[in-house]
Amino acid sequence: MKNRYSSNTKISPGRRENDNIPGRNLWGSLEPNIISKARRDLSSKRVQKKQDKDKIFSVEQSIQFSPMRSVKSSILKAIERESHISTSPSANQIKSPGNFISYIRFTKNSSQKALKISSPCNSPKFLSPASLTTRKLQKINHKKSRNRIEDDKYWRKLVNDSNGIEIQSVFFTSYIAYIGKGNNSNLVKKTIQSRNWWTFTEFKEKANFVWTQWKDKPYLGALPCFKDKNHIIDTAGTLCIKSTQNLTSGMGLIANSQSYISLATEKFIPEMSKLHNKIEFNHYLSNKKDLFLTMKAYYNSIGVDVFEKVPLTFHVSQGEIDPEFLAFNEKFSEFENRKETHPSFQNLWIIKPGEFTNRGQGIKVCKTLQEITSLVSVSEHTFIIQKYIENPLLIAKRKFDIRCYSLITCINGIIQGYFYLDGYLRTTSHEFTMKDTNNLYIHLTNDAIQKYSKEYGKFENGNKLSYKDFQRYLEKRYPEKKINFYSEILPQIKEIVRETILANYKNIDINRRLHCMEIFGYDFMIDRNLKPWLIEVNTNPCLELSSKYLSTVIPSMLENAFKIVLDCMFPPPIGEFIEFPQENRFELIFHEFAEGSKIEEV
């Protein structure tokens, strides 16, 4: 039997010659109505495909400046399903990278910082329909991303458990920050800007987080109190945290601390919460008078001489008739007699205003009783009269002090304290001598004073040295002593910082305002016997990046502090995480349910 089709027509596999194939005539050509239908179907598919792409582009463009942040887009997933776009691209889809979209990130910043297509798409910074169709695919390490997200979750659990809070998960979120001017507020703002779920406002009352140079009393007064809350220690949770293996990113400095306590948690709604970067009664630490009085009371209660930690000090509030000034007179006369047998002894004293000063303001170095008497009798301030450290350890014949940082938090009514393991040395510009007491470039290390010296920056960049620089100097200058700053001196400094928090934790936030945090700057001197002495604590430590080293240590310290407080109280949206630029360097040194209970027993 002859083939019913033309000689050029092939028979489909599985069909017989005599099959009645509809739509074909005896000589094998297609009927016109079938051709028209096929063309219409093909055209319809092309139009639908174009509409699907345009729909994706329009959704991305419409939410480019929406308040949603860094979330996996359920809208796009739905569109992908409707458009038959698989989340596991086939070979054909890989050839058409415009067909594959997995995650998208958003920002509200109208400067167009960021509609970003996250991995596996490698997209340009600013996206348009044209750029979306030309981006290239790249491989993504899903395991590494999961590890980072899991580390970030564990980090927040670690800190939040110690505060007794459990954050409600957020899918779409936007927090608001107010950043006051002064003391390098641009650095603070830049640090928060890296968290694209934060925006900024000029109105404090609208903000979730308020950062100011000095404490804002009206704002603090408006925060609710939480002093009557009874917290419950979660012993099993504490043991579970401490037994966790393979802690990363410096988590061990918190989890393995003797101060770590896990509390029974309660629900915490971040969007409804507020935080200030100052503690209500921080003057108990930052005022020279209050610091001395509270430390003296604390050390007396545990049977320790306060003058083993701070130089010999007298607080004078009533001028010449003050009993403390009379006691100072006796000690001054005693030291004058010592000069007869010890010619190198100069009987120098340093006079400081007792309240509300920093950056070396109002400080005088005196060597006669007449000078001191004239200062304390003509001012409205109280005064701290403190014995000058006459045998300081020197660097290249110049004085220096050590600046280090602590972070104190009061979250959910719980006081905790952290010590930052990195700090720096501040050097003077002129060689040390006790003969000239009027030259502050010799005696005071404050940047606010030293930067006006012609010798400023001549010996060290910005008159600053790192701890590593100091260790190298000790090894070179005193090789026979084999001094290790990290194991011999720094632990003593850390212990004194811990004791200042322990002595003041009941006073600095007695109302337990919801919620507060503060970064404090501590200044220590080292004598020739390598003994550290606490000089003062500052509520508004300088954040200016005045040297190459400070450009590293201060931003890292600030980022680290925000990682502990902001990122745990106000977490990013689900699926987002903050990657540490470096490991955590804040060590937990105080928890009121650990050390606080012990001091109450004393």
Coordinates of C-alpha atoms in Angstrom, one line a residue:
M1 CA 0.0 0.0 0.0
K2 CA 1.3 3.4 -1.0
N3 CA 2.3 5.9 1.7
R4 CA -0.6 8.4 2.2
Y5 CA 1.9 11.2 2.8
S6 CA 4.4 12.9 0.6
S7 CA 7.8 11.4 0.3
N8 CA 9.3 14.1 2.5
T9 CA 7.0 13.3 5.4
K10 CA 8.3 11.2 8.3
I11 CA 6.0 9.0 10.3
S12 CA 6.2 9.5 14.0
P13 CA 7.5 6.6 16.0
G14 CA 4.7 4.3 17.2
R15 CA 2.2 5.3 14.5
R16 CA 1.1 3.0 11.8
E17 CA 0.8 4.1 8.2
N18 CA -3.0 3.7 8.1
D19 CA -3.5 5.8 11.3
N20 CA -6.2 8.5 10.7
I21 CA -4.3 11.6 11.6
P22 CA -6.8 14.5 11.9
G23 CA -5.9 17.8 10.3
R24 CA -4.0 16.4 7.4
N25 CA -5.2 15.9 3.9
L26 CA -4.3 13.2 1.4
W27 CA -1.2 14.9 0.1
G28 CA 0.3 15.7 3.6
S29 CA -0.1 19.5 4.0
L30 CA -1.6 21.1 7.1
E31 CA -5.1 22.5 7.0
P32 CA -5.3 26.3 7.2
N33 CA -7.3 26.3 10.5
I34 CA -4.7 24.2 12.2
I35 CA -1.9 26.5 11.0
S36 CA -3.8 29.5 12.3
K37 CA -4.4 27.9 15.7
A38 CA -0.8 26.9 16.1
R39 CA 0.3 30.4 15.3
R40 CA -2.1 31.8 17.8
D41 CA -0.9 29.4 20.5
L42 CA 2.7 30.2 19.9
S43 CA 2.0 34.0 19.9
S44 CA 0.0 33.6 23.2
K45 CA 2.9 31.7 24.9
R46 CA 5.3 34.4 23.9
V47 CA 3.0 37.2 25.2
Q48 CA 2.4 35.2 28.5
K49 CA 6.2 34.7 28.9
K50 CA 6.8 38.5 28.4
Q51 CA 4.0 39.3 30.9
D52 CA 5.4 37.0 33.5
K53 CA 8.8 38.7 33.2
D54 CA 7.2 42.2 33.3
K55 CA 5.2 41.1 36.4
I56 CA 8.4 40.1 38.2
F57 CA 10.1 43.4 37.2
S58 CA 7.1 45.5 38.3
V59 CA 6.9 43.8 41.7
E60 CA 10.6 44.3 42.3
Q61 CA 10.4 47.9 41.2
S62 CA 7.2 48.6 43.3
I63 CA 8.8 47.4 46.5
Q64 CA 12.2 48.8 45.9
F65 CA 11.6 51.6 48.4
S66 CA 9.1 49.9 50.6
P67 CA 9.7 49.5 54.4
M68 CA 10.4 45.8 54.0
R69 CA 13.9 44.7 54.7
S70 CA 16.0 41.7 53.8
V71 CA 13.4 39.0 53.6
K72 CA 12.6 36.1 51.5
S73 CA 9.9 37.3 49.2
S74 CA 6.8 35.2 49.3
I75 CA 5.4 37.4 46.5
L76 CA 8.2 36.5 44.2
K77 CA 8.0 32.8 45.1
A78 CA 4.3 32.8 44.1
I79 CA 5.1 34.5 40.8
E80 CA 7.9 31.9 40.2
R81 CA 5.4 29.1 40.8
E82 CA 2.9 30.7 38.5
S83 CA 5.5 31.2 35.8
H84 CA 7.0 27.7 36.2
I85 CA 10.3 29.2 37.4
S86 CA 12.0 26.5 39.5
T87 CA 14.1 27.4 42.6
S88 CA 16.5 24.7 41.4
P89 CA 17.3 25.9 37.9
S90 CA 17.6 23.5 35.1
A91 CA 20.2 23.6 32.4
N92 CA 17.9 25.6 30.2
Q93 CA 17.2 28.1 33.0
I94 CA 20.8 28.5 33.6
K95 CA 21.2 29.6 30.0
S96 CA 18.6 32.2 30.7
P97 CA 19.6 33.8 34.1
G98 CA 16.8 36.3 33.9
N99 CA 14.4 33.4 34.6
F100 CA 15.9 32.6 38.1
I101 CA 15.2 34.7 41.2
S102 CA 15.6 33.3 44.7
Y103 CA 15.9 36.0 47.3
I104 CA 15.6 39.8 47.3
R105 CA 16.7 42.4 49.7
F106 CA 15.1 45.8 50.2
T107 CA 15.9 49.1 51.7
K108 CA 13.8 52.1 52.4
N109 CA 16.7 54.5 51.7
S110 CA 15.5 56.7 48.9
S111 CA 19.1 57.3 47.8
Q112 CA 18.7 54.0 45.9
K113 CA 21.3 52.2 48.0
A114 CA 19.8 48.9 47.6
L115 CA 17.4 46.8 45.8
K116 CA 19.7 43.8 45.7
I117 CA 19.2 40.3 44.4
S118 CA 21.0 38.0 46.8
S119 CA 22.7 34.8 45.9
P120 CA 22.7 32.9 43.7
C121 CA 22.3 35.9 41.4
N122 CA 25.2 38.2 40.9
S123 CA 23.5 41.5 40.2
P124 CA 24.5 45.1 39.7
K125 CA 24.1 47.5 42.5
F126 CA 21.1 49.3 41.0
L127 CA 18.6 47.0 39.1
S128 CA 16.5 47.7 36.2
P129 CA 14.5 45.3 33.9
A130 CA 17.4 45.4 31.5
S131 CA 20.0 44.5 34.1
L132 CA 17.8 41.8 35.6
T133 CA 17.8 39.9 32.3
T134 CA 21.6 40.1 31.9
R135 CA 22.9 39.2 35.4
K136 CA 25.0 36.1 35.7
L137 CA 24.5 33.2 38.1
Q138 CA 27.1 32.3 40.7
K139 CA 27.5 29.3 43.0
I140 CA 26.4 29.8 46.6
N141 CA 27.8 28.0 49.6
H142 CA 24.5 27.2 51.3
K143 CA 26.3 25.4 54.2
K144 CA 28.4 28.4 55.0
S145 CA 25.4 30.7 54.9
R146 CA 23.4 28.4 57.2
N147 CA 26.4 28.3 59.6
R148 CA 26.5 32.1 59.8
I149 CA 22.7 32.4 60.3
E150 CA 22.9 29.7 63.0
D151 CA 25.8 31.5 64.7
D152 CA 23.9 34.7 64.6
K153 CA 20.8 33.1 66.2
Y154 CA 22.9 31.4 68.9
W155 CA 24.6 34.7 69.6
R156 CA 21.3 36.5 70.2
K157 CA 20.1 33.6 72.4
L158 CA 23.3 33.7 74.4
V159 CA 22.9 37.4 75.3
N160 CA 19.1 37.5 75.5
D161 CA 18.9 34.5 77.9
S162 CA 21.2 36.4 80.3
N163 CA 18.7 39.3 80.2
G164 CA 15.7 37.0 80.6
I165 CA 14.0 38.0 77.3
E166 CA 12.8 36.0 74.3
I167 CA 12.5 38.1 71.1
Q168 CA 9.4 37.6 69.0
S169 CA 10.4 36.7 65.4
V170 CA 9.9 39.5 62.9
F171 CA 9.4 39.0 59.2
F172 CA 9.0 42.6 58.1
T173 CA 10.5 45.2 60.4
S174 CA 11.9 48.7 60.6
Y175 CA 13.5 50.3 63.6
I176 CA 14.2 54.1 64.1
A177 CA 17.3 55.7 65.6
Y178 CA 18.0 59.2 66.7
I179 CA 21.7 60.2 66.6
G180 CA 22.6 63.5 68.4
K181 CA 25.5 65.7 67.3
G182 CA 29.0 65.7 68.7
N183 CA 31.8 63.3 69.6
N184 CA 32.0 61.8 66.1
S185 CA 28.3 61.1 65.7
N186 CA 29.0 60.3 62.1
L187 CA 30.8 57.1 63.1
V188 CA 27.8 56.1 65.2
K189 CA 25.4 56.8 62.4
K190 CA 27.6 54.9 59.9
T191 CA 27.8 51.9 62.2
I192 CA 24.0 51.7 62.4
Q193 CA 23.5 52.4 58.7
S194 CA 25.2 49.0 58.0
R195 CA 22.1 47.5 59.4
N196 CA 19.7 48.3 56.6
W197 CA 16.6 47.6 58.7
W198 CA 17.3 50.8 60.7
T199 CA 16.2 54.3 59.6
F200 CA 16.8 57.7 61.2
T201 CA 14.7 60.5 62.6
E202 CA 15.1 64.0 64.0
F203 CA 12.6 63.4 66.7
K204 CA 13.6 61.5 69.9
E205 CA 10.1 60.5 70.8
K206 CA 9.7 58.5 67.6
A207 CA 13.0 56.6 68.0
N208 CA 13.6 53.0 69.3
F209 CA 17.2 54.0 70.0
V210 CA 18.5 57.4 71.1
W211 CA 22.3 58.2 71.1
T212 CA 23.5 61.5 72.6
Q213 CA 26.7 62.9 73.9
W214 CA 25.3 63.5 77.4
K215 CA 22.3 61.8 79.0
D216 CA 18.9 63.1 78.1
K217 CA 17.1 63.4 81.4
P218 CA 13.6 64.1 80.0
Y219 CA 13.9 61.0 77.7
L220 CA 15.3 58.9 80.5
G221 CA 12.5 60.1 82.8
A222 CA 9.9 59.0 80.3
L223 CA 11.2 55.4 80.1
P224 CA 9.2 52.9 82.3
C225 CA 10.8 51.5 85.5
F226 CA 11.2 47.8 86.1
K227 CA 12.8 47.6 89.6
D228 CA 10.2 45.4 91.2
K229 CA 10.5 42.5 88.8
N230 CA 11.4 39.1 90.3
H231 CA 13.7 37.2 87.8
I232 CA 14.2 33.5 88.1
I233 CA 17.6 31.8 87.4
D234 CA 17.4 29.1 84.8
T235 CA 20.1 26.7 86.2
A236 CA 19.6 24.1 83.5
G237 CA 19.8 26.7 80.8
T238 CA 23.0 28.1 82.3
L239 CA 24.6 24.7 82.4
C240 CA 23.5 24.0 78.8
I241 CA 25.0 27.2 77.5
K242 CA 28.3 26.6 79.3
S243 CA 28.6 23.0 78.0
T244 CA 28.1 24.1 74.4
Q245 CA 31.1 23.1 72.3
N246 CA 32.7 24.9 69.3
L247 CA 31.7 28.4 70.3
T248 CA 32.7 30.8 67.4
S249 CA 33.1 34.5 66.9
G250 CA 34.4 35.1 70.5
M251 CA 31.1 33.8 72.1
G252 CA 33.2 32.0 74.7
L253 CA 34.2 35.3 76.3
I254 CA 30.5 35.5 77.4
A255 CA 29.3 31.9 77.6
N256 CA 32.4 30.6 79.5
S257 CA 32.5 33.6 81.9
Q258 CA 32.1 32.9 85.6
S259 CA 29.6 35.8 85.5
Y260 CA 27.3 34.2 82.9
I261 CA 23.7 33.4 84.2
S262 CA 20.8 32.3 82.2
L263 CA 17.4 33.5 83.3
A264 CA 13.8 32.3 82.7
T265 CA 12.7 34.3 79.6
E266 CA 9.6 36.3 78.9
K267 CA 8.3 37.6 75.6
F268 CA 9.9 40.7 74.3
I269 CA 8.4 42.9 71.4
P270 CA 11.3 44.9 69.9
E271 CA 9.1 47.3 67.8
M272 CA 7.5 48.6 71.0
S273 CA 10.8 49.0 72.9
K274 CA 13.1 52.0 73.5
L275 CA 16.8 52.2 74.4
H276 CA 19.0 55.1 75.5
N277 CA 22.8 55.0 75.3
K278 CA 23.1 56.6 78.8
I279 CA 22.4 55.2 82.2
E280 CA 20.3 57.4 84.5
F281 CA 22.7 57.8 87.4
N282 CA 26.0 57.3 85.6
H283 CA 27.7 60.0 87.7
Y284 CA 28.4 57.4 90.3
L285 CA 31.1 56.2 87.9
S286 CA 31.9 59.2 85.9
N287 CA 32.1 61.9 88.6
K288 CA 35.5 61.9 90.3
K289 CA 33.9 62.6 93.6
D290 CA 31.2 59.9 93.5
L291 CA 33.6 57.3 92.0
F292 CA 36.1 57.8 94.9
L293 CA 33.3 57.7 97.6
T294 CA 31.6 54.6 96.3
M295 CA 34.9 52.8 95.7
K296 CA 36.1 53.7 99.2
A297 CA 32.8 52.4 100.7
Y298 CA 33.0 49.2 98.7
Y299 CA 36.6 48.4 99.6
N300 CA 36.1 49.2 103.3
S301 CA 33.2 46.7 103.3
I302 CA 35.4 43.9 102.0
G303 CA 38.4 44.9 104.1
V304 CA 40.6 46.2 101.3
D305 CA 42.5 49.5 101.4
V306 CA 41.1 51.7 98.7
F307 CA 44.5 53.3 98.2
E308 CA 45.9 50.1 96.9
K309 CA 43.7 50.7 93.8
V310 CA 43.6 54.5 93.5
P311 CA 46.2 57.1 94.5
L312 CA 45.9 58.7 98.0
T313 CA 42.8 60.9 97.7
F314 CA 40.9 63.6 99.7
H315 CA 37.5 64.9 98.8
V316 CA 37.1 68.5 99.9
S317 CA 33.6 70.1 99.7
Q318 CA 33.8 72.9 102.3
G319 CA 37.1 74.6 101.6
E320 CA 39.7 75.1 104.3
I321 CA 37.3 74.2 107.1
D322 CA 36.5 70.8 105.6
P323 CA 37.7 67.9 107.9
E324 CA 39.1 66.2 104.8
F325 CA 41.2 69.3 104.0
L326 CA 42.5 69.2 107.6
A327 CA 43.5 65.6 107.2
F328 CA 45.2 66.5 103.9
N329 CA 47.2 69.2 105.7
E330 CA 48.6 66.6 108.1
K331 CA 49.5 64.3 105.2
F332 CA 51.1 67.1 103.3
S333 CA 53.3 68.0 106.3
E334 CA 54.3 64.4 106.7
F335 CA 55.4 64.2 103.1
E336 CA 57.3 67.5 103.4
N337 CA 59.4 65.9 106.2
R338 CA 60.1 63.0 103.9
K339 CA 61.7 65.2 101.4
E340 CA 64.6 65.8 103.9
T341 CA 65.6 62.1 103.8
H342 CA 64.5 61.4 100.2
P343 CA 65.8 64.2 97.9
S344 CA 64.0 62.8 94.8
F345 CA 60.7 63.1 96.5
Q346 CA 58.8 66.2 95.4
N347 CA 55.5 66.0 97.3
L348 CA 53.4 66.8 94.2
W349 CA 49.6 66.8 94.2
I350 CA 47.0 66.9 91.4
I351 CA 43.8 68.9 92.0
K352 CA 40.7 68.1 90.0
P353 CA 37.1 69.4 90.1
G354 CA 34.9 66.8 91.8
E355 CA 32.0 67.0 89.3
F356 CA 31.1 67.3 85.7
T357 CA 34.5 67.6 84.0
N358 CA 36.4 65.7 81.5
R359 CA 39.2 66.0 78.9
G360 CA 41.6 67.6 81.4
Q361 CA 39.5 70.6 82.2
G362 CA 40.3 72.4 85.5
I363 CA 43.1 70.0 86.4
K364 CA 46.2 71.5 88.1
V365 CA 49.5 70.1 89.3
C366 CA 50.6 71.7 92.6
K367 CA 53.7 71.5 94.9
T368 CA 52.9 74.0 97.6
L369 CA 50.2 74.1 100.2
Q370 CA 49.5 77.8 99.4
E371 CA 48.6 76.8 95.8
I372 CA 46.2 74.1 96.9
T373 CA 44.6 76.2 99.5
S374 CA 43.9 79.0 97.1
L375 CA 42.2 76.6 94.7
V376 CA 39.9 74.8 97.1
S377 CA 38.6 77.9 98.8
V378 CA 37.4 80.0 95.9
S379 CA 35.1 77.7 93.9
E380 CA 31.6 76.4 93.9
H381 CA 32.8 72.9 93.0
T382 CA 34.0 70.3 95.4
F383 CA 37.6 69.1 94.8
I384 CA 39.6 65.9 94.6
I385 CA 43.1 66.3 96.0
Q386 CA 45.1 63.3 94.8
K387 CA 48.7 62.3 95.3
Y388 CA 50.7 62.6 92.1
I389 CA 52.3 59.4 90.9
E390 CA 55.9 60.5 91.0
N391 CA 57.4 57.2 89.8
P392 CA 55.4 56.5 86.6
L393 CA 56.6 54.0 84.0
L394 CA 57.8 56.0 81.0
I395 CA 58.0 55.4 77.3
A396 CA 61.0 57.0 75.8
K397 CA 61.2 59.3 78.9
R398 CA 57.6 60.4 78.5
K399 CA 54.5 59.8 80.5
F400 CA 51.5 57.8 79.3
D401 CA 48.3 56.4 80.5
I402 CA 46.1 53.5 79.3
R403 CA 42.6 54.0 77.9
C404 CA 40.3 51.0 78.0
Y405 CA 36.5 50.5 77.7
S406 CA 33.7 48.9 79.5
L407 CA 30.1 48.4 78.4
I408 CA 27.3 48.4 81.0
T409 CA 23.8 47.3 80.0
C410 CA 20.5 47.4 81.8
I411 CA 18.1 45.4 79.7
N412 CA 14.9 44.1 81.2
G413 CA 16.0 45.4 84.6
I414 CA 19.2 43.3 84.6
I415 CA 22.6 45.0 85.1
Q416 CA 25.5 43.4 83.2
G417 CA 29.1 44.6 82.6
Y418 CA 31.6 43.8 79.9
F419 CA 35.3 44.6 79.5
Y420 CA 36.8 45.3 76.1
L421 CA 40.1 43.5 75.6
D422 CA 41.6 46.0 73.3
G423 CA 42.6 49.5 74.2
Y424 CA 45.4 52.0 73.6
L425 CA 48.1 54.1 75.3
R426 CA 48.1 57.9 75.2
T427 CA 51.5 59.5 75.4
T428 CA 52.6 63.0 76.3
S429 CA 54.6 65.2 73.9
H430 CA 57.4 66.3 76.2
E431 CA 59.9 64.5 78.4
F432 CA 58.8 63.8 82.0
T433 CA 60.1 66.1 84.8
M434 CA 58.7 67.1 88.2
K435 CA 60.5 70.5 88.2
D436 CA 58.0 72.1 85.8
T437 CA 54.4 71.7 87.1
N438 CA 52.8 74.3 84.9
N439 CA 53.5 72.6 81.6
L440 CA 50.5 70.3 81.0
Y441 CA 52.2 68.8 77.9
I442 CA 54.4 67.0 80.4
H443 CA 51.8 65.8 82.9
L444 CA 48.5 65.3 81.2
T445 CA 47.9 62.8 78.4
N446 CA 44.5 64.0 77.3
D447 CA 44.2 64.5 73.5
A448 CA 42.2 67.7 74.2
I449 CA 45.5 69.1 75.6
Q450 CA 48.3 67.3 73.8
K451 CA 46.9 68.1 70.3
Y452 CA 47.9 71.8 70.8
S453 CA 51.6 70.9 71.4
K454 CA 54.1 71.5 68.6
E455 CA 55.5 68.0 69.3
Y456 CA 52.2 66.3 69.0
G457 CA 52.5 63.2 66.7
K458 CA 56.3 63.5 66.5
F459 CA 57.0 60.3 68.3
E460 CA 53.9 58.2 67.7
N461 CA 51.1 58.7 65.2
G462 CA 48.5 60.8 67.1
N463 CA 50.5 60.1 70.3
K464 CA 48.8 56.7 70.5
L465 CA 50.2 53.2 70.9
S466 CA 48.5 49.8 70.8
Y467 CA 48.9 47.1 73.4
K468 CA 51.1 45.2 71.0
D469 CA 53.3 48.2 70.5
F470 CA 53.6 48.5 74.3
Q471 CA 54.5 44.8 74.7
R472 CA 57.2 45.2 72.1
Y473 CA 58.6 48.2 73.9
L474 CA 58.6 46.4 77.3
E475 CA 60.5 43.4 75.7
K476 CA 63.1 45.7 74.1
R477 CA 63.5 48.1 77.1
Y478 CA 63.3 45.6 79.9
P479 CA 64.4 42.2 78.4
E480 CA 65.7 41.0 81.8
K481 CA 62.3 41.4 83.5
K482 CA 60.4 39.4 80.9
I483 CA 57.2 41.5 81.3
N484 CA 54.0 40.2 79.7
F485 CA 51.4 43.0 79.6
Y486 CA 48.6 40.6 78.7
S487 CA 49.1 38.2 81.5
E488 CA 50.5 40.5 84.3
I489 CA 49.1 44.0 83.9
L490 CA 45.8 43.7 81.8
P491 CA 44.2 41.2 84.3
Q492 CA 44.7 43.7 87.1
I493 CA 43.1 46.4 85.1
K494 CA 40.2 44.2 84.2
E495 CA 39.7 43.3 87.9
I496 CA 39.6 46.9 89.0
V497 CA 37.0 47.7 86.2
R498 CA 34.9 44.8 87.5
E499 CA 35.1 46.2 91.0
T500 CA 33.9 49.6 89.9
I501 CA 30.8 48.0 88.4
L502 CA 30.3 45.8 91.5
A503 CA 30.6 48.9 93.8
N504 CA 28.0 50.9 91.8
Y505 CA 25.6 48.6 90.2
K506 CA 22.8 49.3 92.7
N507 CA 23.2 53.1 92.3
I508 CA 23.8 53.7 88.6
D509 CA 20.3 52.6 87.5
I510 CA 18.3 52.2 90.7
N511 CA 15.0 52.7 88.9
R512 CA 15.9 50.0 86.3
R513 CA 14.8 52.1 83.3
L514 CA 13.7 50.1 80.3
H515 CA 16.2 50.0 78.6
C516 CA 19.7 51.5 78.9
M517 CA 23.3 50.9 77.9
E518 CA 26.5 52.9 78.2
I519 CA 30.1 52.8 77.0
F520 CA 32.6 54.1 79.6
G521 CA 36.3 55.0 79.1
Y522 CA 38.7 54.1 81.9
D523 CA 42.1 55.7 82.4
F524 CA 44.9 53.9 84.2
M525 CA 48.5 54.8 85.1
I526 CA 51.3 52.3 85.5
D527 CA 54.1 52.9 88.0
R528 CA 57.7 51.6 87.7
N529 CA 56.7 48.5 89.7
L530 CA 54.2 47.7 87.0
K531 CA 51.2 48.4 89.3
P532 CA 48.1 49.8 87.6
W533 CA 46.3 52.7 89.3
L534 CA 42.7 53.8 88.4
I535 CA 42.7 57.5 87.6
E536 CA 39.2 58.2 86.4
V537 CA 36.1 57.0 84.4
N538 CA 34.6 58.9 81.6
T539 CA 30.9 58.9 80.6
N540 CA 31.6 60.4 77.1
P541 CA 34.8 58.8 75.9
C542 CA 36.3 60.3 72.9
L543 CA 35.4 58.5 69.6
E544 CA 37.5 60.7 67.3
L545 CA 39.7 58.7 65.0
S546 CA 42.8 60.8 65.7
S547 CA 45.4 58.2 64.7
K548 CA 45.8 55.2 62.4
Y549 CA 45.3 52.8 65.2
L550 CA 42.2 54.5 66.6
S551 CA 40.7 54.2 63.2
T552 CA 40.7 50.4 63.8
V553 CA 40.1 50.0 67.5
I554 CA 37.2 52.5 68.1
P555 CA 35.0 51.5 65.2
S556 CA 35.5 47.8 66.1
M557 CA 34.6 48.5 69.7
L558 CA 31.5 50.4 68.8
E559 CA 30.4 47.7 66.3
N560 CA 31.0 45.1 69.0
A561 CA 28.9 47.0 71.5
F562 CA 26.0 47.3 69.1
K563 CA 26.3 43.6 68.3
I564 CA 25.7 42.9 72.0
V565 CA 22.8 45.4 72.5
L566 CA 21.2 46.6 69.3
D567 CA 21.3 43.4 67.4
C568 CA 20.0 41.3 70.3
M569 CA 17.3 43.7 71.3
F570 CA 16.3 44.7 67.8
P571 CA 17.1 41.7 65.6
P572 CA 17.2 41.7 61.8
P573 CA 14.3 40.2 59.8
I574 CA 14.0 36.5 59.4
G575 CA 16.7 35.1 57.1
E576 CA 19.1 38.1 57.6
F577 CA 22.2 38.2 59.8
I578 CA 25.0 40.5 60.7
E579 CA 28.5 39.2 60.0
F580 CA 31.2 40.3 62.5
P581 CA 34.1 42.2 61.0
Q582 CA 36.1 40.5 63.7
E583 CA 35.5 38.2 66.7
N584 CA 33.7 39.5 69.8
R585 CA 36.2 41.2 72.1
F586 CA 33.9 42.1 75.0
E587 CA 34.3 39.8 77.9
L588 CA 31.4 39.4 80.4
I589 CA 32.8 40.4 83.8
F590 CA 29.6 41.2 85.8
H591 CA 26.1 39.9 86.1
E592 CA 24.1 41.1 89.0
F593 CA 22.7 37.7 89.7
A594 CA 26.2 36.3 90.0
E595 CA 28.5 38.9 91.6
G596 CA 25.6 41.1 92.9
S597 CA 24.3 38.4 95.2
K598 CA 27.8 37.8 96.6
I599 CA 28.3 41.4 97.6
E600 CA 24.9 41.5 99.2
E601 CA 26.0 38.7 101.5
V602 CA 29.1 40.7 102.5

